[in-house]
Tab-separated table of C-alpha atoms in Angstrom:
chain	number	residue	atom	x	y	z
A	1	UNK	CA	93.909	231.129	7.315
A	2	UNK	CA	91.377	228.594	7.900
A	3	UNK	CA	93.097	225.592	10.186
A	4	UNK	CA	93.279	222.122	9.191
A	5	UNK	CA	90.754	220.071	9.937
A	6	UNK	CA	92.282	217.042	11.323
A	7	UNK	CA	89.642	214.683	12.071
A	8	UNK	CA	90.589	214.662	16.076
A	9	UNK	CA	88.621	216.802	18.651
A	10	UNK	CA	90.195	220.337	19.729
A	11	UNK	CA	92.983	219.945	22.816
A	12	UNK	CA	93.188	221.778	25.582
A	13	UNK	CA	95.782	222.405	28.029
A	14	UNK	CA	96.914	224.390	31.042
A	15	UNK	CA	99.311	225.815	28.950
A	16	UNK	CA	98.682	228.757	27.027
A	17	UNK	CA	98.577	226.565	23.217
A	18	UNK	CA	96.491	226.640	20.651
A	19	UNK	CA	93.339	224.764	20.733
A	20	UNK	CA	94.028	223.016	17.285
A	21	UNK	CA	97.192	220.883	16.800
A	22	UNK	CA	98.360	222.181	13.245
A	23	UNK	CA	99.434	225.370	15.267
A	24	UNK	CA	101.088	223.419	17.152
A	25	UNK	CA	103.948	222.915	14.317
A	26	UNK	CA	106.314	225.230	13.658
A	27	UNK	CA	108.217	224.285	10.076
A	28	UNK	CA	112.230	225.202	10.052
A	29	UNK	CA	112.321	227.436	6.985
A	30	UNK	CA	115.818	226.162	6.686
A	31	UNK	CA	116.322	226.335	3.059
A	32	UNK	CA	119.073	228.440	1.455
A	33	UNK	CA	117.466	231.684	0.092
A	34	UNK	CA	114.808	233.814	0.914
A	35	UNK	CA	112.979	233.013	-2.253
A	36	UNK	CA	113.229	229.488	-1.371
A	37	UNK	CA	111.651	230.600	2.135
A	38	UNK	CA	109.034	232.250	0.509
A	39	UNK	CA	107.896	229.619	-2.118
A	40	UNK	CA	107.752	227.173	0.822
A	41	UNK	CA	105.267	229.238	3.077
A	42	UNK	CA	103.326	229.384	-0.035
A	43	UNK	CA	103.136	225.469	-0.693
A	44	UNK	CA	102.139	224.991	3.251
A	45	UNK	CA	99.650	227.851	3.148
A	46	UNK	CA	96.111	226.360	4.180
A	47	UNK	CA	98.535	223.559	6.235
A	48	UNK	CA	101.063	225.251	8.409
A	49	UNK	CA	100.506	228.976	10.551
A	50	UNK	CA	104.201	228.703	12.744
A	51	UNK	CA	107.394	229.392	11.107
A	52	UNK	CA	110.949	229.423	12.213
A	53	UNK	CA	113.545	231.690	10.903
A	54	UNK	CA	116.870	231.075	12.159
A	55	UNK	CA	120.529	231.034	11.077
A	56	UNK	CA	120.000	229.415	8.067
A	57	UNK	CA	118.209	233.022	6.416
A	58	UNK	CA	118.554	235.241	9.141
A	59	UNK	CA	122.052	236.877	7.194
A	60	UNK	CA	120.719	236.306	3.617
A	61	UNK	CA	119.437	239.358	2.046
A	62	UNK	CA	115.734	239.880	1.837
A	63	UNK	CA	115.237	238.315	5.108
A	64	UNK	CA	113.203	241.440	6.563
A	65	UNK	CA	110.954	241.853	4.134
A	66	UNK	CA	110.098	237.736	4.188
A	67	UNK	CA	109.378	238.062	8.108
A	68	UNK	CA	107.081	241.367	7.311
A	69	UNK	CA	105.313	239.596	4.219
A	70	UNK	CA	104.568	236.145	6.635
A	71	UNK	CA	103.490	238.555	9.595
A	72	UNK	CA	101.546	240.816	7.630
A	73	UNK	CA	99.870	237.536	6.147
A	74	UNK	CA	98.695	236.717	9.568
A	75	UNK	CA	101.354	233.490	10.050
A	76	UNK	CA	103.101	233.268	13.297
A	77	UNK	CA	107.021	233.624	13.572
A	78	UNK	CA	109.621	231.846	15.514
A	79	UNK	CA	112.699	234.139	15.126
A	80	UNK	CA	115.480	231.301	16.348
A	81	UNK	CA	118.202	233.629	17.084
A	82	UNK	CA	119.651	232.430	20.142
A	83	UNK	CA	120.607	235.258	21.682
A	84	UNK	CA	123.885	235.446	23.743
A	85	UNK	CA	125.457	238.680	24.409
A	86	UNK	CA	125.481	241.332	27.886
A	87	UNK	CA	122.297	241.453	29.173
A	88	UNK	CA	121.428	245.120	27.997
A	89	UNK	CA	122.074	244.070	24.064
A	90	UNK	CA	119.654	241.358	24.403
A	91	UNK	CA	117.027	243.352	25.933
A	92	UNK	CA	116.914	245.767	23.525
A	93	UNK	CA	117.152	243.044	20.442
A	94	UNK	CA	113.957	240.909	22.894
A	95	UNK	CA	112.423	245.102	22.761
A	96	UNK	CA	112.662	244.984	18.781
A	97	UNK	CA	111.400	241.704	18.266
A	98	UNK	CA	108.303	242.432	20.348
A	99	UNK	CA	107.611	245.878	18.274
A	100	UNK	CA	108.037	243.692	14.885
A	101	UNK	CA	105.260	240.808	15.893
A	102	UNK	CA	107.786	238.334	15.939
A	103	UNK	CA	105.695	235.769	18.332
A	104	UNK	CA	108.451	233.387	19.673
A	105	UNK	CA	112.384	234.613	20.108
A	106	UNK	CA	115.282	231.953	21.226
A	107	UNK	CA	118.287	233.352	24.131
A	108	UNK	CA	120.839	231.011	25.315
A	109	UNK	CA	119.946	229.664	29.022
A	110	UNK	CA	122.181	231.894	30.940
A	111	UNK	CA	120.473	233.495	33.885
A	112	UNK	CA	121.426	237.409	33.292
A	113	UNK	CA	120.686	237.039	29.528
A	114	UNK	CA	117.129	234.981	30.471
A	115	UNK	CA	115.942	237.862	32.968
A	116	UNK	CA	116.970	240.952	30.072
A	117	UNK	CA	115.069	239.137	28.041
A	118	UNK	CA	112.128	238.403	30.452
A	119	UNK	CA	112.525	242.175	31.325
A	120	UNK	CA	112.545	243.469	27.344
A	121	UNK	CA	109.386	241.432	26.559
A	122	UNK	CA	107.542	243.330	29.064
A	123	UNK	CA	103.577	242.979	28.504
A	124	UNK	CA	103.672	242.261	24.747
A	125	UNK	CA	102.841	238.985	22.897
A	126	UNK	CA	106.560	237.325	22.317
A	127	UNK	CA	107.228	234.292	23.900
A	128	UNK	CA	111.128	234.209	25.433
A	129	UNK	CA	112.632	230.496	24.980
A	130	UNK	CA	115.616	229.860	26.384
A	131	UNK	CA	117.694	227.421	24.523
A	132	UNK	CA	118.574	224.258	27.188
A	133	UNK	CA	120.993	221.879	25.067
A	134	UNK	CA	120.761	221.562	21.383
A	135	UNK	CA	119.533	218.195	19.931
A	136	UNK	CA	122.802	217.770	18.368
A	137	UNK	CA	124.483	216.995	21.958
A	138	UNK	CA	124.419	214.455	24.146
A	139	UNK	CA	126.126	213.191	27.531
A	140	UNK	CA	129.699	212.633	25.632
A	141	UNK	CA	129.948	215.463	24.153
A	142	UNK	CA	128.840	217.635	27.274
A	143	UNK	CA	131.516	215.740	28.821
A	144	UNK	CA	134.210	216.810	26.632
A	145	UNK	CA	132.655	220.402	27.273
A	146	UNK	CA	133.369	219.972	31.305
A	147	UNK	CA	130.100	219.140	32.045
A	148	UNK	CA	129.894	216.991	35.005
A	149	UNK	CA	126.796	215.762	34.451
A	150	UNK	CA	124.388	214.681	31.266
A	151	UNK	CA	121.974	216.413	29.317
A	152	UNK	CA	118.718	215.907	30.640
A	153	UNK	CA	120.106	216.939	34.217
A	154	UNK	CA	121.415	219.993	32.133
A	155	UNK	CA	118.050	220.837	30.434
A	156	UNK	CA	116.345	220.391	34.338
A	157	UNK	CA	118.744	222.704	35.877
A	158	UNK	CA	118.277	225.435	33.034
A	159	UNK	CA	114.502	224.931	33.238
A	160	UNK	CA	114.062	225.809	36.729
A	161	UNK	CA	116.624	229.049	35.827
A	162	UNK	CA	113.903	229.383	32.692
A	163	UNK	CA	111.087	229.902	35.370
A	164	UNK	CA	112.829	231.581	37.859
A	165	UNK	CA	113.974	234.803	35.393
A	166	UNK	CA	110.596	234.728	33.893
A	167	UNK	CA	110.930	232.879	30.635
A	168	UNK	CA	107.958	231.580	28.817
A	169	UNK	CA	109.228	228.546	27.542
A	170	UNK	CA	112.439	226.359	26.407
A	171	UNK	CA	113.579	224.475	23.693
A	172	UNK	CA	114.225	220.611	24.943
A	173	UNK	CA	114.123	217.539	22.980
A	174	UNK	CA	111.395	215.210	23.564
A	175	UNK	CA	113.414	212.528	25.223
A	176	UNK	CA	114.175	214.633	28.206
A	177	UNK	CA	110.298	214.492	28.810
A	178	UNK	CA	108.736	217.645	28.575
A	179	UNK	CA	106.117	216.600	31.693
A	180	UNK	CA	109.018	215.905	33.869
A	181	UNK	CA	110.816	218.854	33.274
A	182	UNK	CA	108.178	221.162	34.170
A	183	UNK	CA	107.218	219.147	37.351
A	184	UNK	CA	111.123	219.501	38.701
A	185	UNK	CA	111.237	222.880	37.148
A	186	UNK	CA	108.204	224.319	39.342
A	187	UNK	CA	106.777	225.698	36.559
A	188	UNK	CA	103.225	223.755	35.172
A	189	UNK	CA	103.186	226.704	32.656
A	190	UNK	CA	106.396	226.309	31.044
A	191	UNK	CA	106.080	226.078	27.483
A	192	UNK	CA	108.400	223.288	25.974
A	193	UNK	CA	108.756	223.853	22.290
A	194	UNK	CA	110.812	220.112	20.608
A	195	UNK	CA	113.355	219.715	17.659
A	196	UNK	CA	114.599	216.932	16.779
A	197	UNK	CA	111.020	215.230	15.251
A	198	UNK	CA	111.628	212.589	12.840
A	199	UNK	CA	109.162	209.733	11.586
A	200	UNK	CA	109.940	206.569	13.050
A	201	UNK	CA	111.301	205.654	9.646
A	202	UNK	CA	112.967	209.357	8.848
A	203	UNK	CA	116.406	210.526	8.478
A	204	UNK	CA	117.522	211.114	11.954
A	205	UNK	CA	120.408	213.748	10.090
A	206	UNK	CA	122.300	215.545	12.546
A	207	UNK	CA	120.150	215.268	15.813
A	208	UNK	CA	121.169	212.693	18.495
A	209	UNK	CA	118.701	213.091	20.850
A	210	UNK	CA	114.756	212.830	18.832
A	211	UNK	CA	111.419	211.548	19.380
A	212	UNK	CA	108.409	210.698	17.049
A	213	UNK	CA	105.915	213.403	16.807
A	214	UNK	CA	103.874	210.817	18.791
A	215	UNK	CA	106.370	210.527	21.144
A	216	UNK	CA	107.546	213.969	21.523
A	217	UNK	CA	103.182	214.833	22.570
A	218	UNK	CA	102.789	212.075	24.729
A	219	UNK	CA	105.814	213.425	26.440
A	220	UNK	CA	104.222	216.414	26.777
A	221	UNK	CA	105.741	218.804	24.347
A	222	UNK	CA	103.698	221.950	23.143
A	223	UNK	CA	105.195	223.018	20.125
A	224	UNK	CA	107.230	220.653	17.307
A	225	UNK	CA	109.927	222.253	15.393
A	226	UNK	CA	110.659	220.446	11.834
A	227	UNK	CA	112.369	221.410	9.145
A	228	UNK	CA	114.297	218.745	6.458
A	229	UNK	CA	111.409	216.032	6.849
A	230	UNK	CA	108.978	218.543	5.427
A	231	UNK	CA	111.007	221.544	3.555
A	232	UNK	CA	113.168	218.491	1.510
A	233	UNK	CA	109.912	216.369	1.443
A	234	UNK	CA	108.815	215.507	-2.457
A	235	UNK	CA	105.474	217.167	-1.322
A	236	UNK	CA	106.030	219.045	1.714
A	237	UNK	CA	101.947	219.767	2.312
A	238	UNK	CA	101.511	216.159	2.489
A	239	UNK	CA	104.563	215.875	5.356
A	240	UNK	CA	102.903	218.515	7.251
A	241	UNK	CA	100.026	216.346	7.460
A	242	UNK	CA	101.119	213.645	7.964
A	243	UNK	CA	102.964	215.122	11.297
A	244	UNK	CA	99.728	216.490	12.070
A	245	UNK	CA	98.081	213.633	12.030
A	246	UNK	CA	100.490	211.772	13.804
A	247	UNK	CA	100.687	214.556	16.568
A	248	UNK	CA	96.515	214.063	16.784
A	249	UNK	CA	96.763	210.714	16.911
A	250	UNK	CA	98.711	210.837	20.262
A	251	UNK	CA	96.943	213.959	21.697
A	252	UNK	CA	93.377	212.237	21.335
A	253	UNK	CA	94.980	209.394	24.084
A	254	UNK	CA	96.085	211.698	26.746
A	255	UNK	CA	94.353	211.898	29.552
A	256	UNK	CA	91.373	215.078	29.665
């Protein structure tokens, strides 16, 4: 697929991401069939390369054959499964993932499950995230969970676990500052992959902690995960530009 050419020079990082900033965006195929899936890639083909798959399709039927068709097609799959289970199921779900070409795979941030998955991935292409604390919580409702503490000091404590068992990334929303985390977490090469990206005008829907695709890169984030803004957009080509753009925009100010 030929990229996007989005009018701003190519970025690059000390992180391992791609050059051009429409790979950069990963699109939620949260819609509610596999057909639905599978007429969206096709409406963001020539726009978007990165999709997510995750509970939304991952139990509807067909679901298989829609991550072989985008793989064989040469698009890039974020298999959002959040993994939680003993440490010797996940590796061996991380192992299958890896022989499929699935290129990024979600665990929960628990330290056994983070290392089997570290340990399943072995020398192959997938990318292990570990999932920190979902967009839709914040400090009050970790509280009433028995958290002592907030979010972002959650998200900074699971980080540094992230690095330590080997992970490649996390998921983190852009207002826990993806630069910071990395800097407490010890780990410059930690991959920080955002939900939670609305327009500054958008529906915020369920999320209560989000950023601006502008303010999620200045931040520092690698990868922007979106789904409603563009899969329930009237055109969703033109969304997928337009946060594009908008992530370009804010790359072309950072500091070389």
């Amino acid at each position: 697929m030929r990229p996007i050419d989005t009018g701003f020079p190519m970025i690059h990082q000390a992180r391992d991401v791609p050059p051009n900033m429409a790979d950069r965006l990963i699109v939620a195929l949260d819609v509610e069939s596999v057909a639905a899936a599978a007429s969206m890639a096709d409406r963001l083909d020539g726009v978007v390369s990165f999709f997510k798959i995750g509970l939304w399709l991952l139990f509807a039927p067909g679901v298989d054959r829609l991550i072989d068709t985008l793989i064989g097609r040469g698009k890039k799959v974020f298999l959002d499964a959040k993994m939680f289970d003993i440490p010797q199921t996940v590796n061996k779900g991380i192992v299958q993932a890896a022989r499929r070409g699935i290129s990024f795979v979600t665990v929960h941030g628990d330290d056994a499950i983070m290392r089997a998955a570290s340990q399943g991935r072995g020398d192959s292409p997938l990318k292990v995230f570990a999932v920190t604390v979902l967009t839709s919580l914040d400090d009050a409702a970790l509280h009433g969970m028995g958290y002592n503490f907030g979010a972002r000091e959650l998200v900074r404590r699971r980080a540094a676990s992230a690095v330590l068992c080997g992970c490649d990334g996390i998921i983190a929303s852009a207002e826990d500052n993806p630069d910071d985390i990395r800097r407490l977490a010890g780990g410059p090469g930690l991959l920080i992959a955002t939900p939670g990206i609305r327009q500054a005008q958008g529906n915020v829907n369920d999320h209560k902690r989000l950023a601006t695709p502008r303010e999620a890169i200045r931040n520092g984030a690698d990868y922007l995960i979106v789904g409603r803004p563009i899969v329930e957009a009237p055109d969703p080509a033109a969304a997928a530009r337009s946060f594009v753009r908008d992530m370009g925009e804010a790359a072309s100010l950072l500091p070389a």
